[in-house]
C-alpha cells in the first residue's frame, strides 16, 4: 500500500529559522530609520526638495533594505536553512549588504561577478565575509548563479527577479511608509513626486504600489542612466528590450528589462546622461558637505528637472528622492577624471546645465 503521509518537518531546522529571523529583525530594530534631509536651494521658489538618506544603513546603501527583505523571503519560504550557501549575481552594493546578512546568520555567501570588477568592489564584498566567483561575460552572471545554487545545494537570492515581491508594499515600515511618515509635518506633506532610479526596479515598485494602495496623489518618476534598457522598454511597452552595453552608473540601469521592473506603477521616466549624473554628484557634495554616489546624481538631475517645470508652471509642492549611498566607495572611479575619460563619461559638457538646475550663476 502506497504511503500518502509524508512528514518533512525538522524541529531543529525550524528552530534555526526562527532564530535566524529573530537575528535579522533584531538588526533592523537596532538601526534607526534613515534621515530625510531638506535640500535648501534658495533659487527654487514654492517647491521643497528632500533627500532620503539611505547611506546611513549599516552597510552604507539603499541595498541594505533589499538584502534584508531577500533573506527574510528566503527564510520564510523554506529556501534558506542551517548551512545553506547563499548566492547572488551582483558586484556592487547588493552583494555587500547580502554578505553582511549571510555573516550575521553564519552562512556562506558567494557573489557572482564579472572578471573586470574593480578591486575596490571586491574588497568591500570580502570585508563583509563574502566570496567572489568570477565570470568572463557580464551577461553570464544569471545562469552561473543558478548553476552554483544547484551545484552547492544552495539558494540563489536573484534580486533581479524577486526585488519587487519581497517587500510588503502596503506598509510595514518599508521605504514608502517611512517617507510619508517623515513628511507628515512638512509644508507639503504629500509629495507631488517621488523620484528614484532603477537597478532591479524593486524600489519603484514598492513606492508605486504604496501610493496607489494608500490613495495618495503622489506620482512616481524613474531616472534612468545611459545604456539602460528600462527607459526604452517602458517607452515602447517592450519588456524584452535590451541594450548592447552595460550601464556606467554603478547600481542602476541594466542592459535588459529585469523581471522586478513593474512599468505600470511608473508615471514618468527621464533619461539622464551619465556625464550629468557625475556632474550633479560633484556639485551636490559641497552643498551637503559630504560625498555621495553617482546614482544620487542621476536621481537629483531628474528631480530638479521636474522641480523647475513645476516652478515655471506656478505650481507648489514637495519632491522626494533618494541619496542612495556614500561617495567614499567611488574614490578610485567617479572621483577620478582619468577613469571617467577611459569610460567615455563626459562630465565637463554637463556642468553648466547642472549649475542651472541648482540655480547657480553660469561661470
Tab-separated table of N, CA, C and O in Angstrom, residues 63 91-93 121 160 197-200 223-228 230 245-255 271-281 292-301 324-325 330 333-335 339-340 343-347 350:
chain	number	residue	atom	x	y	z
A	63	UNK	N	20.611	49.364	-0.658
A	63	UNK	CA	20.501	47.930	-0.873
A	63	UNK	C	20.443	47.133	0.424
A	63	UNK	O	20.125	45.939	0.408
A	91	UNK	N	27.869	42.709	-8.282
A	91	UNK	CA	29.243	43.109	-7.981
A	91	UNK	C	29.278	44.397	-7.168
A	91	UNK	O	30.339	44.978	-6.951
A	92	UNK	N	28.102	44.852	-6.722
A	92	UNK	CA	28.045	46.154	-6.069
A	92	UNK	C	27.442	46.114	-4.681
A	92	UNK	O	27.645	45.173	-3.904
A	93	UNK	N	26.638	47.135	-4.391
A	93	UNK	CA	26.134	47.336	-3.038
A	93	UNK	C	25.230	46.205	-2.564
A	93	UNK	O	25.211	45.886	-1.374
A	121	UNK	N	35.615	47.112	-5.250
A	121	UNK	CA	34.327	46.455	-5.002
A	121	UNK	C	34.530	45.049	-4.424
A	121	UNK	O	33.805	44.626	-3.520
A	160	UNK	N	17.154	40.367	-9.111
A	160	UNK	CA	16.537	40.952	-10.303
A	160	UNK	C	15.159	40.365	-10.601
A	160	UNK	O	14.371	40.971	-11.308
A	197	UNK	N	15.731	55.838	-9.042
A	197	UNK	CA	16.333	55.192	-10.212
A	197	UNK	C	16.134	53.688	-10.058
A	197	UNK	O	15.710	53.213	-9.005
A	198	UNK	N	16.431	52.938	-11.109
A	198	UNK	CA	16.142	51.506	-11.088
A	198	UNK	C	17.391	50.688	-11.355
A	198	UNK	O	18.101	50.928	-12.328
A	199	UNK	N	17.652	49.727	-10.469
A	199	UNK	CA	18.669	48.715	-10.702
A	199	UNK	C	17.977	47.381	-10.899
A	199	UNK	O	18.181	46.685	-11.885
A	200	UNK	N	17.094	47.052	-9.951
A	200	UNK	CA	16.181	45.926	-10.114
A	200	UNK	C	14.788	46.417	-10.492
A	200	UNK	O	14.049	45.729	-11.178
A	223	UNK	N	14.419	57.810	-12.879
A	223	UNK	CA	15.553	58.381	-13.611
A	223	UNK	C	16.427	57.233	-14.090
A	223	UNK	O	16.775	56.344	-13.305
A	224	UNK	N	16.784	57.245	-15.366
A	224	UNK	CA	17.497	56.110	-15.940
A	224	UNK	C	18.770	56.580	-16.630
A	224	UNK	O	18.757	57.551	-17.391
A	225	UNK	N	19.905	55.912	-16.380
A	225	UNK	CA	21.173	56.318	-16.993
A	225	UNK	C	21.291	55.830	-18.438
A	225	UNK	O	20.450	55.071	-18.932
A	226	UNK	N	22.346	56.251	-19.098
A	226	UNK	CA	22.630	55.775	-20.450
A	226	UNK	C	22.851	54.264	-20.454
A	226	UNK	O	23.235	53.667	-19.448
A	227	UNK	N	22.616	53.657	-21.616
A	227	UNK	CA	22.841	52.226	-21.843
A	227	UNK	C	21.900	51.331	-21.050
A	227	UNK	O	22.125	50.116	-20.974
A	228	UNK	N	20.849	51.907	-20.472
A	228	UNK	CA	19.909	51.096	-19.716
A	228	UNK	C	18.693	50.756	-20.575
A	228	UNK	O	18.205	51.593	-21.340
A	230	UNK	N	15.736	49.985	-19.301
A	230	UNK	CA	14.476	50.318	-18.638
A	230	UNK	C	13.713	51.426	-19.369
A	230	UNK	O	12.506	51.314	-19.588
A	245	UNK	N	25.312	47.627	-24.382
A	245	UNK	CA	26.411	47.930	-23.451
A	245	UNK	C	25.856	48.056	-22.036
A	245	UNK	O	24.682	48.405	-21.853
A	246	UNK	N	26.666	47.787	-21.023
A	246	UNK	CA	26.199	47.909	-19.636
A	246	UNK	C	26.141	49.363	-19.188
A	246	UNK	O	26.772	50.237	-19.766
A	247	UNK	N	25.374	49.615	-18.148
A	247	UNK	CA	25.298	50.951	-17.556
A	247	UNK	C	26.648	51.336	-16.958
A	247	UNK	O	27.369	50.502	-16.419
A	248	UNK	N	26.971	52.633	-17.051
A	248	UNK	CA	28.214	53.133	-16.461
A	248	UNK	C	27.975	53.807	-15.107
A	248	UNK	O	28.932	54.315	-14.504
A	249	UNK	N	26.734	53.836	-14.643
A	249	UNK	CA	26.427	54.367	-13.317
A	249	UNK	C	26.145	53.188	-12.399
A	249	UNK	O	25.124	52.507	-12.529
A	250	UNK	N	27.069	52.940	-11.501
A	250	UNK	CA	27.007	51.725	-10.699
A	250	UNK	C	25.720	51.643	-9.892
A	250	UNK	O	25.273	52.610	-9.289
A	251	UNK	N	25.133	50.450	-9.892
A	251	UNK	CA	23.971	50.174	-9.062
A	251	UNK	C	22.642	50.405	-9.746
A	251	UNK	O	21.606	49.943	-9.258
A	252	UNK	N	22.627	51.132	-10.856
A	252	UNK	CA	21.373	51.401	-11.552
A	252	UNK	C	21.552	51.169	-13.050
A	252	UNK	O	22.669	51.164	-13.560
A	253	UNK	N	20.421	51.002	-13.743
A	253	UNK	CA	20.464	50.742	-15.172
A	253	UNK	C	20.874	49.305	-15.448
A	253	UNK	O	21.759	48.761	-14.787
A	254	UNK	N	20.202	48.669	-16.385
A	254	UNK	CA	20.534	47.300	-16.782
A	254	UNK	C	20.440	47.209	-18.293
A	254	UNK	O	19.700	47.966	-18.928
A	255	UNK	N	21.155	46.255	-18.891
A	255	UNK	CA	21.056	46.129	-20.349
A	255	UNK	C	19.932	45.188	-20.780
A	255	UNK	O	19.806	44.854	-21.942
A	271	UNK	N	15.442	60.035	-19.004
A	271	UNK	CA	16.779	59.544	-19.333
A	271	UNK	C	17.802	60.611	-18.962
A	271	UNK	O	17.677	61.769	-19.362
A	272	UNK	N	18.797	60.231	-18.183
A	272	UNK	CA	19.796	61.171	-17.671
A	272	UNK	C	21.171	60.804	-18.227
A	272	UNK	O	21.633	59.673	-18.032
A	273	UNK	N	21.857	61.727	-18.911
A	273	UNK	CA	23.214	61.438	-19.402
A	273	UNK	C	24.157	61.122	-18.247
A	273	UNK	O	24.071	61.739	-17.170
A	274	UNK	N	25.058	60.187	-18.456
A	274	UNK	CA	25.992	59.800	-17.390
A	274	UNK	C	26.860	60.967	-16.938
A	274	UNK	O	27.163	61.113	-15.753
A	275	UNK	N	27.273	61.799	-17.899
A	275	UNK	CA	28.074	62.967	-17.525
A	275	UNK	C	27.318	63.903	-16.606
A	275	UNK	O	27.895	64.499	-15.680
A	276	UNK	N	26.004	64.045	-16.820
A	276	UNK	CA	25.179	64.896	-15.954
A	276	UNK	C	25.063	64.288	-14.562
A	276	UNK	O	25.063	65.006	-13.551
A	277	UNK	N	24.963	62.953	-14.483
A	277	UNK	CA	24.891	62.284	-13.174
A	277	UNK	C	26.126	62.572	-12.342
A	277	UNK	O	26.034	62.892	-11.148
A	278	UNK	N	27.302	62.463	-12.972
A	278	UNK	CA	28.547	62.690	-12.237
A	278	UNK	C	28.729	64.175	-11.928
A	278	UNK	O	29.181	64.548	-10.837
A	279	UNK	N	28.360	65.035	-12.873
A	279	UNK	CA	28.459	66.481	-12.626
A	279	UNK	C	27.570	66.883	-11.454
A	279	UNK	O	27.969	67.697	-10.600
A	280	UNK	N	26.358	66.309	-11.372
A	280	UNK	CA	25.457	66.628	-10.262
A	280	UNK	C	25.989	66.056	-8.957
A	280	UNK	O	25.893	66.703	-7.900
A	281	UNK	N	26.531	64.861	-8.988
A	281	UNK	CA	27.151	64.278	-7.788
A	281	UNK	C	28.187	65.239	-7.213
A	281	UNK	O	28.206	65.527	-6.014
A	292	UNK	N	28.700	61.798	-2.125
A	292	UNK	CA	27.582	60.930	-2.484
A	292	UNK	C	27.973	60.101	-3.705
A	292	UNK	O	28.918	60.424	-4.423
A	293	UNK	N	27.232	59.029	-3.948
A	293	UNK	CA	27.490	58.183	-5.093
A	293	UNK	C	26.865	58.739	-6.363
A	293	UNK	O	26.019	59.638	-6.319
A	294	UNK	N	27.244	58.204	-7.518
A	294	UNK	CA	26.772	58.749	-8.787
A	294	UNK	C	25.283	58.555	-9.035
A	294	UNK	O	24.653	59.361	-9.725
A	295	UNK	N	24.683	57.494	-8.495
A	295	UNK	CA	23.249	57.297	-8.708
A	295	UNK	C	22.428	58.380	-8.016
A	295	UNK	O	21.328	58.716	-8.469
A	296	UNK	N	22.959	58.943	-6.932
A	296	UNK	CA	22.292	60.087	-6.305
A	296	UNK	C	22.278	61.266	-7.273
A	296	UNK	O	21.286	62.004	-7.353
A	297	UNK	N	23.367	61.437	-8.019
A	297	UNK	CA	23.393	62.477	-9.040
A	297	UNK	C	22.336	62.253	-10.101
A	297	UNK	O	21.646	63.189	-10.533
A	298	UNK	N	22.169	61.006	-10.534
A	298	UNK	CA	21.128	60.671	-11.513
A	298	UNK	C	19.758	61.061	-10.977
A	298	UNK	O	18.948	61.703	-11.666
A	299	UNK	N	19.488	60.662	-9.746
A	299	UNK	CA	18.201	60.981	-9.125
A	299	UNK	C	17.945	62.473	-9.078
A	299	UNK	O	16.846	62.947	-9.377
A	300	UNK	N	18.965	63.228	-8.681
A	300	UNK	CA	18.757	64.656	-8.461
A	300	UNK	C	18.609	65.420	-9.772
A	300	UNK	O	17.868	66.408	-9.831
A	301	UNK	N	19.284	65.000	-10.828
A	301	UNK	CA	19.089	65.644	-12.128
A	301	UNK	C	17.616	65.567	-12.526
A	301	UNK	O	16.991	66.567	-12.914
A	324	UNK	N	21.406	57.493	-2.376
A	324	UNK	CA	21.498	56.033	-2.358
A	324	UNK	C	22.665	55.493	-1.541
A	324	UNK	O	22.538	54.477	-0.856
A	325	UNK	N	23.830	56.155	-1.653
A	325	UNK	CA	24.995	55.679	-0.918
A	325	UNK	C	26.039	56.783	-0.849
A	325	UNK	O	25.906	57.836	-1.472
A	330	UNK	N	33.648	55.304	-4.114
A	330	UNK	CA	33.889	55.614	-5.528
A	330	UNK	C	35.106	56.506	-5.745
A	330	UNK	O	35.243	57.135	-6.772
A	333	UNK	N	37.060	55.703	-8.832
A	333	UNK	CA	36.315	55.640	-10.100
A	333	UNK	C	35.713	57.001	-10.442
A	333	UNK	O	36.314	57.775	-11.181
A	334	UNK	N	34.541	57.299	-9.911
A	334	UNK	CA	33.826	58.516	-10.326
A	334	UNK	C	34.480	59.803	-9.842
A	334	UNK	O	34.158	60.883	-10.340
A	335	UNK	N	35.402	59.713	-8.902
A	335	UNK	CA	36.173	60.894	-8.485
A	335	UNK	C	37.473	61.022	-9.268
A	335	UNK	O	38.254	61.944	-9.028
A	339	UNK	N	39.836	57.934	-15.063
A	339	UNK	CA	38.966	56.761	-15.169
A	339	UNK	C	37.703	57.099	-15.948
A	339	UNK	O	37.269	56.337	-16.819
A	340	UNK	N	37.120	58.243	-15.653
A	340	UNK	CA	35.907	58.667	-16.363
A	340	UNK	C	36.186	58.838	-17.852
A	340	UNK	O	35.372	58.456	-18.701
A	343	UNK	N	36.257	55.622	-19.618
A	343	UNK	CA	34.907	55.064	-19.761
A	343	UNK	C	34.048	55.866	-20.737
A	343	UNK	O	32.922	55.445	-21.043
A	344	UNK	N	34.554	57.004	-21.185
A	344	UNK	CA	33.787	57.826	-22.113
A	344	UNK	C	32.712	58.666	-21.469
A	344	UNK	O	31.774	59.113	-22.137
A	345	UNK	N	32.817	58.912	-20.171
A	345	UNK	CA	31.841	59.744	-19.466
A	345	UNK	C	32.326	61.189	-19.507
A	345	UNK	O	33.339	61.540	-18.887
A	346	UNK	N	31.595	62.041	-20.220
A	346	UNK	CA	31.998	63.433	-20.427
A	346	UNK	C	31.262	64.324	-19.426
A	346	UNK	O	30.082	64.651	-19.604
A	347	UNK	N	31.973	64.713	-18.396
A	347	UNK	CA	31.373	65.470	-17.303
A	347	UNK	C	31.312	66.962	-17.619
A	347	UNK	O	30.292	67.624	-17.381
A	350	UNK	N	28.355	68.905	-19.178
A	350	UNK	CA	27.086	68.978	-18.443
A	350	UNK	C	27.149	69.887	-17.217
A	350	UNK	O	26.125	70.070	-16.547
